Amino acid sequence: MWRPGAKDGEGQGSDGKLRLGEKKLASRIIYSGKIINLRLDDVELPDGKLARREVVEYSGAVAVTALTSGGELVLVRQYRYPIGKESLEIPAGKIESGEDPLSCARRELREETGAEAAEWEFLCRFYSTPGFCTEEMHLYLARNLEFKGQQTDEDEFIQVEKVPLEQCLEMIASGVICDAKSIIGVLTVSKGESK
């Protein structure tokens, strides 16, 4: 398979298919923070040329589509500093070292919304932004909810909102819900509920 800019046979395997892997030649951490690290890697491309990759290292996270018995999704509204505005999202959070994703999902749902769920279902996992970040998200559906009070971190200011699932779909279409994990969560649950 030929691609623009490649010489005949360059970057191809013996089967004629384009080789896609990149070989890491050197790597260094240029920033180490509380929740992320920024890594700079030198790589060799399939055609033998060299390139540099900037990689945000993140340990992984969970997201929870919590559905009430009345067909409402439990959402959280919070100010997101990087985008400079409030965002309406499904509950989510960082997986701590040694913590399994389901335990994290239970903890994050309780902390952010005050809810505990009697029923849990794993829906899918996905990479949030694989072009530059290692973050892998685990998405769960939580049902049979009991609300017992939020337990937010001292630097978290979160407003809980319950929104009918159909209205959430409209909010995605109108741009009110514009967070990727929330869009994936709403669409996945909506598809399941319509069966």
mmCIF file with all atom_site columns, C-alpha atoms in Angstrom:
data_model
loop_
_atom_site.group_PDB
_atom_site.id
_atom_site.type_symbol
_atom_site.label_atom_id
_atom_site.label_alt_id
_atom_site.label_comp_id
_atom_site.label_asym_id
_atom_site.label_entity_id
_atom_site.label_seq_id
_atom_site.pdbx_PDB_ins_code
_atom_site.Cartn_x
_atom_site.Cartn_y
_atom_site.Cartn_z
_atom_site.occupancy
_atom_site.B_iso_or_equiv
_atom_site.pdbx_formal_charge
_atom_site.auth_seq_id
_atom_site.auth_comp_id
_atom_site.auth_asym_id
_atom_site.auth_atom_id
_atom_site.pdbx_PDB_model_num
ATOM 1   C CA . MET A 1 1   ? 0.000   0.000  0.000  1.00 0.00 ? 1   MET A CA 1
ATOM 2   C CA . TRP A 1 2   ? 1.532   3.267  -1.132 1.00 0.00 ? 2   TRP A CA 1
ATOM 3   C CA . ARG A 1 3   ? 0.998   6.517  0.759  1.00 0.00 ? 3   ARG A CA 1
ATOM 4   C CA . PRO A 1 4   ? 1.838   10.113 -0.200 1.00 0.00 ? 4   PRO A CA 1
ATOM 5   C CA . GLY A 1 5   ? 5.481   10.991 0.424  1.00 0.00 ? 5   GLY A CA 1
ATOM 6   C CA . ALA A 1 6   ? 6.670   7.364  0.606  1.00 0.00 ? 6   ALA A CA 1
ATOM 7   C CA . LYS A 1 7   ? 9.125   5.888  -1.841 1.00 0.00 ? 7   LYS A CA 1
ATOM 8   C CA . ASP A 1 8   ? 8.303   2.542  -3.433 1.00 0.00 ? 8   ASP A CA 1
ATOM 9   C CA . GLY A 1 9   ? 8.459   -0.192 -0.771 1.00 0.00 ? 9   GLY A CA 1
ATOM 10  C CA . GLU A 1 10  ? 9.266   2.250  2.031  1.00 0.00 ? 10  GLU A CA 1
ATOM 11  C CA . GLY A 1 11  ? 7.377   1.626  5.291  1.00 0.00 ? 11  GLY A CA 1
ATOM 12  C CA . GLN A 1 12  ? 5.824   -1.629 4.056  1.00 0.00 ? 12  GLN A CA 1
ATOM 13  C CA . GLY A 1 13  ? 5.997   -5.127 5.478  1.00 0.00 ? 13  GLY A CA 1
ATOM 14  C CA . SER A 1 14  ? 6.722   -8.202 3.353  1.00 0.00 ? 14  SER A CA 1
ATOM 15  C CA . ASP A 1 15  ? 2.942   -8.661 2.913  1.00 0.00 ? 15  ASP A CA 1
ATOM 16  C CA . GLY A 1 16  ? 2.662   -5.234 1.242  1.00 0.00 ? 16  GLY A CA 1
ATOM 17  C CA . LYS A 1 17  ? 0.698   -3.703 4.142  1.00 0.00 ? 17  LYS A CA 1
ATOM 18  C CA . LEU A 1 18  ? 1.758   -0.418 5.671  1.00 0.00 ? 18  LEU A CA 1
ATOM 19  C CA . ARG A 1 19  ? 3.742   -0.846 8.900  1.00 0.00 ? 19  ARG A CA 1
ATOM 20  C CA . LEU A 1 20  ? 2.225   1.401  11.538 1.00 0.00 ? 20  LEU A CA 1
ATOM 21  C CA . GLY A 1 21  ? 4.327   0.862  14.664 1.00 0.00 ? 21  GLY A CA 1
ATOM 22  C CA . GLU A 1 22  ? 6.804   3.406  15.977 1.00 0.00 ? 22  GLU A CA 1
ATOM 23  C CA . LYS A 1 23  ? 9.995   2.461  17.826 1.00 0.00 ? 23  LYS A CA 1
ATOM 24  C CA . LYS A 1 24  ? 10.886  4.436  20.949 1.00 0.00 ? 24  LYS A CA 1
ATOM 25  C CA . LEU A 1 25  ? 14.533  5.502  20.841 1.00 0.00 ? 25  LEU A CA 1
ATOM 26  C CA . ALA A 1 26  ? 14.726  7.817  23.860 1.00 0.00 ? 26  ALA A CA 1
ATOM 27  C CA . SER A 1 27  ? 12.365  9.060  26.544 1.00 0.00 ? 27  SER A CA 1
ATOM 28  C CA . ARG A 1 28  ? 12.455  11.642 29.313 1.00 0.00 ? 28  ARG A CA 1
ATOM 29  C CA . ILE A 1 29  ? 9.968   13.094 31.793 1.00 0.00 ? 29  ILE A CA 1
ATOM 30  C CA . ILE A 1 30  ? 9.913   16.871 31.418 1.00 0.00 ? 30  ILE A CA 1
ATOM 31  C CA . TYR A 1 31  ? 7.184   17.497 33.992 1.00 0.00 ? 31  TYR A CA 1
ATOM 32  C CA . SER A 1 32  ? 6.001   15.401 36.926 1.00 0.00 ? 32  SER A CA 1
ATOM 33  C CA . GLY A 1 33  ? 2.790   16.599 38.567 1.00 0.00 ? 33  GLY A CA 1
ATOM 34  C CA . LYS A 1 34  ? 0.146   15.543 41.065 1.00 0.00 ? 34  LYS A CA 1
ATOM 35  C CA . ILE A 1 35  ? -2.111  13.846 38.494 1.00 0.00 ? 35  ILE A CA 1
ATOM 36  C CA . ILE A 1 36  ? -0.127  13.824 35.233 1.00 0.00 ? 36  ILE A CA 1
ATOM 37  C CA . ASN A 1 37  ? 3.395   13.494 33.897 1.00 0.00 ? 37  ASN A CA 1
ATOM 38  C CA . LEU A 1 38  ? 4.544   14.933 30.588 1.00 0.00 ? 38  LEU A CA 1
ATOM 39  C CA . ARG A 1 39  ? 6.977   12.735 28.667 1.00 0.00 ? 39  ARG A CA 1
ATOM 40  C CA . LEU A 1 40  ? 8.996   13.590 25.571 1.00 0.00 ? 40  LEU A CA 1
ATOM 41  C CA . ASP A 1 41  ? 9.909   10.610 23.364 1.00 0.00 ? 41  ASP A CA 1
ATOM 42  C CA . ASP A 1 42  ? 12.100  10.368 20.287 1.00 0.00 ? 42  ASP A CA 1
ATOM 43  C CA . VAL A 1 43  ? 10.770  7.694  17.921 1.00 0.00 ? 43  VAL A CA 1
ATOM 44  C CA . GLU A 1 44  ? 11.606  6.046  14.644 1.00 0.00 ? 44  GLU A CA 1
ATOM 45  C CA . LEU A 1 45  ? 8.732   6.048  12.169 1.00 0.00 ? 45  LEU A CA 1
ATOM 46  C CA . PRO A 1 46  ? 7.874   3.071  9.927  1.00 0.00 ? 46  PRO A CA 1
ATOM 47  C CA . ASP A 1 47  ? 9.769   4.676  7.036  1.00 0.00 ? 47  ASP A CA 1
ATOM 48  C CA . GLY A 1 48  ? 12.912  5.106  9.164  1.00 0.00 ? 48  GLY A CA 1
ATOM 49  C CA . LYS A 1 49  ? 12.528  8.853  9.709  1.00 0.00 ? 49  LYS A CA 1
ATOM 50  C CA . LEU A 1 50  ? 12.720  10.329 13.202 1.00 0.00 ? 50  LEU A CA 1
ATOM 51  C CA . ALA A 1 51  ? 9.998   12.197 15.074 1.00 0.00 ? 51  ALA A CA 1
ATOM 52  C CA . ARG A 1 52  ? 9.267   13.495 18.548 1.00 0.00 ? 52  ARG A CA 1
ATOM 53  C CA . ARG A 1 53  ? 6.150   12.559 20.547 1.00 0.00 ? 53  ARG A CA 1
ATOM 54  C CA . GLU A 1 54  ? 4.731   14.492 23.517 1.00 0.00 ? 54  GLU A CA 1
ATOM 55  C CA . VAL A 1 55  ? 2.889   12.105 25.838 1.00 0.00 ? 55  VAL A CA 1
ATOM 56  C CA . VAL A 1 56  ? 0.696   12.949 28.827 1.00 0.00 ? 56  VAL A CA 1
ATOM 57  C CA . GLU A 1 57  ? 0.885   10.057 31.288 1.00 0.00 ? 57  GLU A CA 1
ATOM 58  C CA . TYR A 1 58  ? -2.279  9.539  33.331 1.00 0.00 ? 58  TYR A CA 1
ATOM 59  C CA . SER A 1 59  ? -3.043  6.504  35.472 1.00 0.00 ? 59  SER A CA 1
ATOM 60  C CA . GLY A 1 60  ? -6.556  5.910  34.175 1.00 0.00 ? 60  GLY A CA 1
ATOM 61  C CA . ALA A 1 61  ? -10.067 6.788  35.245 1.00 0.00 ? 61  ALA A CA 1
ATOM 62  C CA . VAL A 1 62  ? -13.652 5.649  35.573 1.00 0.00 ? 62  VAL A CA 1
ATOM 63  C CA . ALA A 1 63  ? -16.927 7.226  34.523 1.00 0.00 ? 63  ALA A CA 1
ATOM 64  C CA . VAL A 1 64  ? -20.385 6.308  35.811 1.00 0.00 ? 64  VAL A CA 1
ATOM 65  C CA . THR A 1 65  ? -23.753 6.572  34.111 1.00 0.00 ? 65  THR A CA 1
ATOM 66  C CA . ALA A 1 66  ? -25.988 6.461  37.181 1.00 0.00 ? 66  ALA A CA 1
ATOM 67  C CA . LEU A 1 67  ? -29.620 5.881  36.210 1.00 0.00 ? 67  LEU A CA 1
ATOM 68  C CA . THR A 1 68  ? -32.472 6.478  38.640 1.00 0.00 ? 68  THR A CA 1
ATOM 69  C CA . SER A 1 69  ? -35.594 4.302  38.721 1.00 0.00 ? 69  SER A CA 1
ATOM 70  C CA . GLY A 1 70  ? -37.409 7.226  37.061 1.00 0.00 ? 70  GLY A CA 1
ATOM 71  C CA . GLY A 1 71  ? -35.129 7.160  34.016 1.00 0.00 ? 71  GLY A CA 1
ATOM 72  C CA . GLU A 1 72  ? -32.990 10.140 34.983 1.00 0.00 ? 72  GLU A CA 1
ATOM 73  C CA . LEU A 1 73  ? -29.213 10.313 34.719 1.00 0.00 ? 73  LEU A CA 1
ATOM 74  C CA . VAL A 1 74  ? -27.348 11.691 37.693 1.00 0.00 ? 74  VAL A CA 1
ATOM 75  C CA . LEU A 1 75  ? -25.023 14.409 36.388 1.00 0.00 ? 75  LEU A CA 1
ATOM 76  C CA . VAL A 1 76  ? -22.541 16.718 38.042 1.00 0.00 ? 76  VAL A CA 1
ATOM 77  C CA . ARG A 1 77  ? -22.018 20.363 37.170 1.00 0.00 ? 77  ARG A CA 1
ATOM 78  C CA . GLN A 1 78  ? -18.617 21.823 37.952 1.00 0.00 ? 78  GLN A CA 1
ATOM 79  C CA . TYR A 1 79  ? -16.284 24.546 36.767 1.00 0.00 ? 79  TYR A CA 1
ATOM 80  C CA . ARG A 1 80  ? -13.520 23.201 34.523 1.00 0.00 ? 80  ARG A CA 1
ATOM 81  C CA . TYR A 1 81  ? -10.562 25.556 34.674 1.00 0.00 ? 81  TYR A CA 1
ATOM 82  C CA . PRO A 1 82  ? -8.815  24.392 31.443 1.00 0.00 ? 82  PRO A CA 1
ATOM 83  C CA . ILE A 1 83  ? -11.874 25.315 29.325 1.00 0.00 ? 83  ILE A CA 1
ATOM 84  C CA . GLY A 1 84  ? -12.844 28.305 31.458 1.00 0.00 ? 84  GLY A CA 1
ATOM 85  C CA . LYS A 1 85  ? -16.486 27.363 32.024 1.00 0.00 ? 85  LYS A CA 1
ATOM 86  C CA . GLU A 1 86  ? -18.930 25.067 33.783 1.00 0.00 ? 86  GLU A CA 1
ATOM 87  C CA . SER A 1 87  ? -19.379 21.577 32.404 1.00 0.00 ? 87  SER A CA 1
ATOM 88  C CA . LEU A 1 88  ? -22.266 19.144 32.888 1.00 0.00 ? 88  LEU A CA 1
ATOM 89  C CA . GLU A 1 89  ? -20.857 15.616 33.093 1.00 0.00 ? 89  GLU A CA 1
ATOM 90  C CA . ILE A 1 90  ? -21.411 12.098 34.339 1.00 0.00 ? 90  ILE A CA 1
ATOM 91  C CA . PRO A 1 91  ? -19.523 11.374 37.595 1.00 0.00 ? 91  PRO A CA 1
ATOM 92  C CA . ALA A 1 92  ? -15.926 10.327 37.020 1.00 0.00 ? 92  ALA A CA 1
ATOM 93  C CA . GLY A 1 93  ? -12.536 10.212 38.622 1.00 0.00 ? 93  GLY A CA 1
ATOM 94  C CA . LYS A 1 94  ? -8.966  9.011  38.714 1.00 0.00 ? 94  LYS A CA 1
ATOM 95  C CA . ILE A 1 95  ? -8.107  5.430  39.614 1.00 0.00 ? 95  ILE A CA 1
ATOM 96  C CA . GLU A 1 96  ? -5.775  5.457  42.603 1.00 0.00 ? 96  GLU A CA 1
ATOM 97  C CA . SER A 1 97  ? -2.674  3.270  42.765 1.00 0.00 ? 97  SER A CA 1
ATOM 98  C CA . GLY A 1 98  ? -3.689  -0.355 43.473 1.00 0.00 ? 98  GLY A CA 1
ATOM 99  C CA . GLU A 1 99  ? -7.416  0.397  43.096 1.00 0.00 ? 99  GLU A CA 1
ATOM 100 C CA . ASP A 1 100 ? -9.540  -1.680 40.725 1.00 0.00 ? 100 ASP A CA 1
ATOM 101 C CA . PRO A 1 101 ? -11.865 0.228  38.347 1.00 0.00 ? 101 PRO A CA 1
ATOM 102 C CA . LEU A 1 102 ? -15.164 -0.943 39.905 1.00 0.00 ? 102 LEU A CA 1
ATOM 103 C CA . SER A 1 103 ? -14.045 0.071  43.407 1.00 0.00 ? 103 SER A CA 1
ATOM 104 C CA . CYS A 1 104 ? -13.053 3.446  41.997 1.00 0.00 ? 104 CYS A CA 1
ATOM 105 C CA . ALA A 1 105 ? -16.441 3.811  40.273 1.00 0.00 ? 105 ALA A CA 1
ATOM 106 C CA . ARG A 1 106 ? -18.266 3.083  43.546 1.00 0.00 ? 106 ARG A CA 1
ATOM 107 C CA . ARG A 1 107 ? -16.080 5.596  45.400 1.00 0.00 ? 107 ARG A CA 1
ATOM 108 C CA . GLU A 1 108 ? -16.410 8.354  42.808 1.00 0.00 ? 108 GLU A CA 1
ATOM 109 C CA . LEU A 1 109 ? -20.195 7.981  42.562 1.00 0.00 ? 109 LEU A CA 1
ATOM 110 C CA . ARG A 1 110 ? -20.515 8.245  46.352 1.00 0.00 ? 110 ARG A CA 1
ATOM 111 C CA . GLU A 1 111 ? -18.072 11.155 46.693 1.00 0.00 ? 111 GLU A CA 1
ATOM 112 C CA . GLU A 1 112 ? -19.422 13.267 43.837 1.00 0.00 ? 112 GLU A CA 1
ATOM 113 C CA . THR A 1 113 ? -23.170 12.576 44.050 1.00 0.00 ? 113 THR A CA 1
ATOM 114 C CA . GLY A 1 114 ? -23.775 10.969 47.431 1.00 0.00 ? 114 GLY A CA 1
ATOM 115 C CA . ALA A 1 115 ? -25.312 7.936  45.705 1.00 0.00 ? 115 ALA A CA 1
ATOM 116 C CA . GLU A 1 116 ? -24.662 4.257  46.295 1.00 0.00 ? 116 GLU A CA 1
ATOM 117 C CA . ALA A 1 117 ? -25.809 1.719  43.719 1.00 0.00 ? 117 ALA A CA 1
ATOM 118 C CA . ALA A 1 118 ? -26.988 -1.838 44.347 1.00 0.00 ? 118 ALA A CA 1
ATOM 119 C CA . GLU A 1 119 ? -26.520 -2.840 40.683 1.00 0.00 ? 119 GLU A CA 1
ATOM 120 C CA . TRP A 1 120 ? -23.398 -2.313 38.593 1.00 0.00 ? 120 TRP A CA 1
ATOM 121 C CA . GLU A 1 121 ? -22.699 -3.184 34.970 1.00 0.00 ? 121 GLU A CA 1
ATOM 122 C CA . PHE A 1 122 ? -19.460 -2.689 33.051 1.00 0.00 ? 122 PHE A CA 1
ATOM 123 C CA . LEU A 1 123 ? -20.260 -0.993 29.724 1.00 0.00 ? 123 LEU A CA 1
ATOM 124 C CA . CYS A 1 124 ? -16.967 -0.378 27.904 1.00 0.00 ? 124 CYS A CA 1
ATOM 125 C CA . ARG A 1 125 ? -13.497 1.063  28.113 1.00 0.00 ? 125 ARG A CA 1
ATOM 126 C CA . PHE A 1 126 ? -11.943 3.663  25.842 1.00 0.00 ? 126 PHE A CA 1
ATOM 127 C CA . TYR A 1 127 ? -9.012  6.028  25.464 1.00 0.00 ? 127 TYR A CA 1
ATOM 128 C CA . SER A 1 128 ? -10.054 9.638  25.966 1.00 0.00 ? 128 SER A CA 1
ATOM 129 C CA . THR A 1 129 ? -7.425  11.242 23.700 1.00 0.00 ? 129 THR A CA 1
ATOM 130 C CA . PRO A 1 130 ? -4.998  8.611  22.333 1.00 0.00 ? 130 PRO A CA 1
ATOM 131 C CA . GLY A 1 131 ? -3.193  11.129 20.152 1.00 0.00 ? 131 GLY A CA 1
ATOM 132 C CA . PHE A 1 132 ? -1.249  12.438 23.167 1.00 0.00 ? 132 PHE A CA 1
ATOM 133 C CA . CYS A 1 133 ? -2.544  10.883 26.405 1.00 0.00 ? 133 CYS A CA 1
ATOM 134 C CA . THR A 1 134 ? -2.351  7.406  27.986 1.00 0.00 ? 134 THR A CA 1
ATOM 135 C CA . GLU A 1 135 ? -5.650  7.825  29.879 1.00 0.00 ? 135 GLU A CA 1
ATOM 136 C CA . GLU A 1 136 ? -7.903  4.775  29.626 1.00 0.00 ? 136 GLU A CA 1
ATOM 137 C CA . MET A 1 137 ? -11.445 5.189  30.936 1.00 0.00 ? 137 MET A CA 1
ATOM 138 C CA . HIS A 1 138 ? -13.696 2.435  32.278 1.00 0.00 ? 138 HIS A CA 1
ATOM 139 C CA . LEU A 1 139 ? -17.407 3.173  31.880 1.00 0.00 ? 139 LEU A CA 1
ATOM 140 C CA . TYR A 1 140 ? -20.030 1.670  34.200 1.00 0.00 ? 140 TYR A CA 1
ATOM 141 C CA . LEU A 1 141 ? -23.800 1.744  34.522 1.00 0.00 ? 141 LEU A CA 1
ATOM 142 C CA . ALA A 1 142 ? -25.097 2.098  38.091 1.00 0.00 ? 142 ALA A CA 1
ATOM 143 C CA . ARG A 1 143 ? -28.735 1.378  39.036 1.00 0.00 ? 143 ARG A CA 1
ATOM 144 C CA . ASN A 1 144 ? -30.910 0.995  42.118 1.00 0.00 ? 144 ASN A CA 1
ATOM 145 C CA . LEU A 1 145 ? -29.534 4.157  43.695 1.00 0.00 ? 145 LEU A CA 1
ATOM 146 C CA . GLU A 1 146 ? -29.718 5.305  47.288 1.00 0.00 ? 146 GLU A CA 1
ATOM 147 C CA . PHE A 1 147 ? -28.607 8.854  48.072 1.00 0.00 ? 147 PHE A CA 1
ATOM 148 C CA . LYS A 1 148 ? -26.698 9.346  51.318 1.00 0.00 ? 148 LYS A CA 1
ATOM 149 C CA . GLY A 1 149 ? -24.886 12.681 50.893 1.00 0.00 ? 149 GLY A CA 1
ATOM 150 C CA . GLN A 1 150 ? -21.837 13.900 48.976 1.00 0.00 ? 150 GLN A CA 1
ATOM 151 C CA . GLN A 1 151 ? -18.294 13.408 50.217 1.00 0.00 ? 151 GLN A CA 1
ATOM 152 C CA . THR A 1 152 ? -16.388 15.704 47.855 1.00 0.00 ? 152 THR A CA 1
ATOM 153 C CA . ASP A 1 153 ? -12.709 16.574 48.166 1.00 0.00 ? 153 ASP A CA 1
ATOM 154 C CA . GLU A 1 154 ? -11.989 19.950 49.761 1.00 0.00 ? 154 GLU A CA 1
ATOM 155 C CA . ASP A 1 155 ? -11.102 21.465 46.361 1.00 0.00 ? 155 ASP A CA 1
ATOM 156 C CA . GLU A 1 156 ? -14.207 20.093 44.581 1.00 0.00 ? 156 GLU A CA 1
ATOM 157 C CA . PHE A 1 157 ? -17.320 22.205 44.154 1.00 0.00 ? 157 PHE A CA 1
ATOM 158 C CA . ILE A 1 158 ? -19.952 20.040 42.502 1.00 0.00 ? 158 ILE A CA 1
ATOM 159 C CA . GLN A 1 159 ? -23.675 20.542 41.921 1.00 0.00 ? 159 GLN A CA 1
ATOM 160 C CA . VAL A 1 160 ? -25.697 17.345 41.390 1.00 0.00 ? 160 VAL A CA 1
ATOM 161 C CA . GLU A 1 161 ? -28.459 17.381 38.770 1.00 0.00 ? 161 GLU A CA 1
ATOM 162 C CA . LYS A 1 162 ? -30.893 14.661 37.710 1.00 0.00 ? 162 LYS A CA 1
ATOM 163 C CA . VAL A 1 163 ? -31.840 14.916 34.045 1.00 0.00 ? 163 VAL A CA 1
ATOM 164 C CA . PRO A 1 164 ? -34.206 12.643 32.069 1.00 0.00 ? 164 PRO A CA 1
ATOM 165 C CA . LEU A 1 165 ? -32.244 10.445 29.666 1.00 0.00 ? 165 LEU A CA 1
ATOM 166 C CA . GLU A 1 166 ? -34.113 11.762 26.602 1.00 0.00 ? 166 GLU A CA 1
ATOM 167 C CA . GLN A 1 167 ? -33.292 15.338 27.625 1.00 0.00 ? 167 GLN A CA 1
ATOM 168 C CA . CYS A 1 168 ? -29.607 14.374 27.937 1.00 0.00 ? 168 CYS A CA 1
ATOM 169 C CA . LEU A 1 169 ? -29.665 13.345 24.274 1.00 0.00 ? 169 LEU A CA 1
ATOM 170 C CA . GLU A 1 170 ? -31.082 16.762 23.368 1.00 0.00 ? 170 GLU A CA 1
ATOM 171 C CA . MET A 1 171 ? -28.398 18.426 25.512 1.00 0.00 ? 171 MET A CA 1
ATOM 172 C CA . ILE A 1 172 ? -25.692 16.595 23.550 1.00 0.00 ? 172 ILE A CA 1
ATOM 173 C CA . ALA A 1 173 ? -27.212 17.718 20.236 1.00 0.00 ? 173 ALA A CA 1
ATOM 174 C CA . SER A 1 174 ? -27.412 21.331 21.429 1.00 0.00 ? 174 SER A CA 1
ATOM 175 C CA . GLY A 1 175 ? -23.879 21.364 22.885 1.00 0.00 ? 175 GLY A CA 1
ATOM 176 C CA . VAL A 1 176 ? -24.907 21.693 26.539 1.00 0.00 ? 176 VAL A CA 1
ATOM 177 C CA . ILE A 1 177 ? -23.260 18.341 27.277 1.00 0.00 ? 177 ILE A CA 1
ATOM 178 C CA . CYS A 1 178 ? -19.947 18.529 25.430 1.00 0.00 ? 178 CYS A CA 1
ATOM 179 C CA . ASP A 1 179 ? -17.653 16.355 27.545 1.00 0.00 ? 179 ASP A CA 1
ATOM 180 C CA . ALA A 1 180 ? -16.533 13.239 25.598 1.00 0.00 ? 180 ALA A CA 1
ATOM 181 C CA . LYS A 1 181 ? -16.896 10.682 28.402 1.00 0.00 ? 181 LYS A CA 1
ATOM 182 C CA . SER A 1 182 ? -20.381 11.983 29.166 1.00 0.00 ? 182 SER A CA 1
ATOM 183 C CA . ILE A 1 183 ? -21.423 11.820 25.520 1.00 0.00 ? 183 ILE A CA 1
ATOM 184 C CA . ILE A 1 184 ? -20.151 8.227  25.307 1.00 0.00 ? 184 ILE A CA 1
ATOM 185 C CA . GLY A 1 185 ? -21.924 7.347  28.561 1.00 0.00 ? 185 GLY A CA 1
ATOM 186 C CA . VAL A 1 186 ? -25.250 8.896  27.587 1.00 0.00 ? 186 VAL A CA 1
ATOM 187 C CA . LEU A 1 187 ? -25.251 7.364  24.106 1.00 0.00 ? 187 LEU A CA 1
ATOM 188 C CA . THR A 1 188 ? -24.275 3.913  25.408 1.00 0.00 ? 188 THR A CA 1
ATOM 189 C CA . VAL A 1 189 ? -26.993 3.886  28.076 1.00 0.00 ? 189 VAL A CA 1
ATOM 190 C CA . SER A 1 190 ? -29.557 5.369  25.685 1.00 0.00 ? 190 SER A CA 1
ATOM 191 C CA . LYS A 1 191 ? -28.888 2.577  23.212 1.00 0.00 ? 191 LYS A CA 1
ATOM 192 C CA . GLY A 1 192 ? -29.326 -0.031 25.954 1.00 0.00 ? 192 GLY A CA 1
ATOM 193 C CA . GLU A 1 193 ? -32.524 1.525  27.257 1.00 0.00 ? 193 GLU A CA 1
ATOM 194 C CA . SER A 1 194 ? -34.119 1.649  23.810 1.00 0.00 ? 194 SER A CA 1
ATOM 195 C CA . LYS A 1 195 ? -33.913 -2.144 23.375 1.00 0.00 ? 195 LYS A CA 1
#
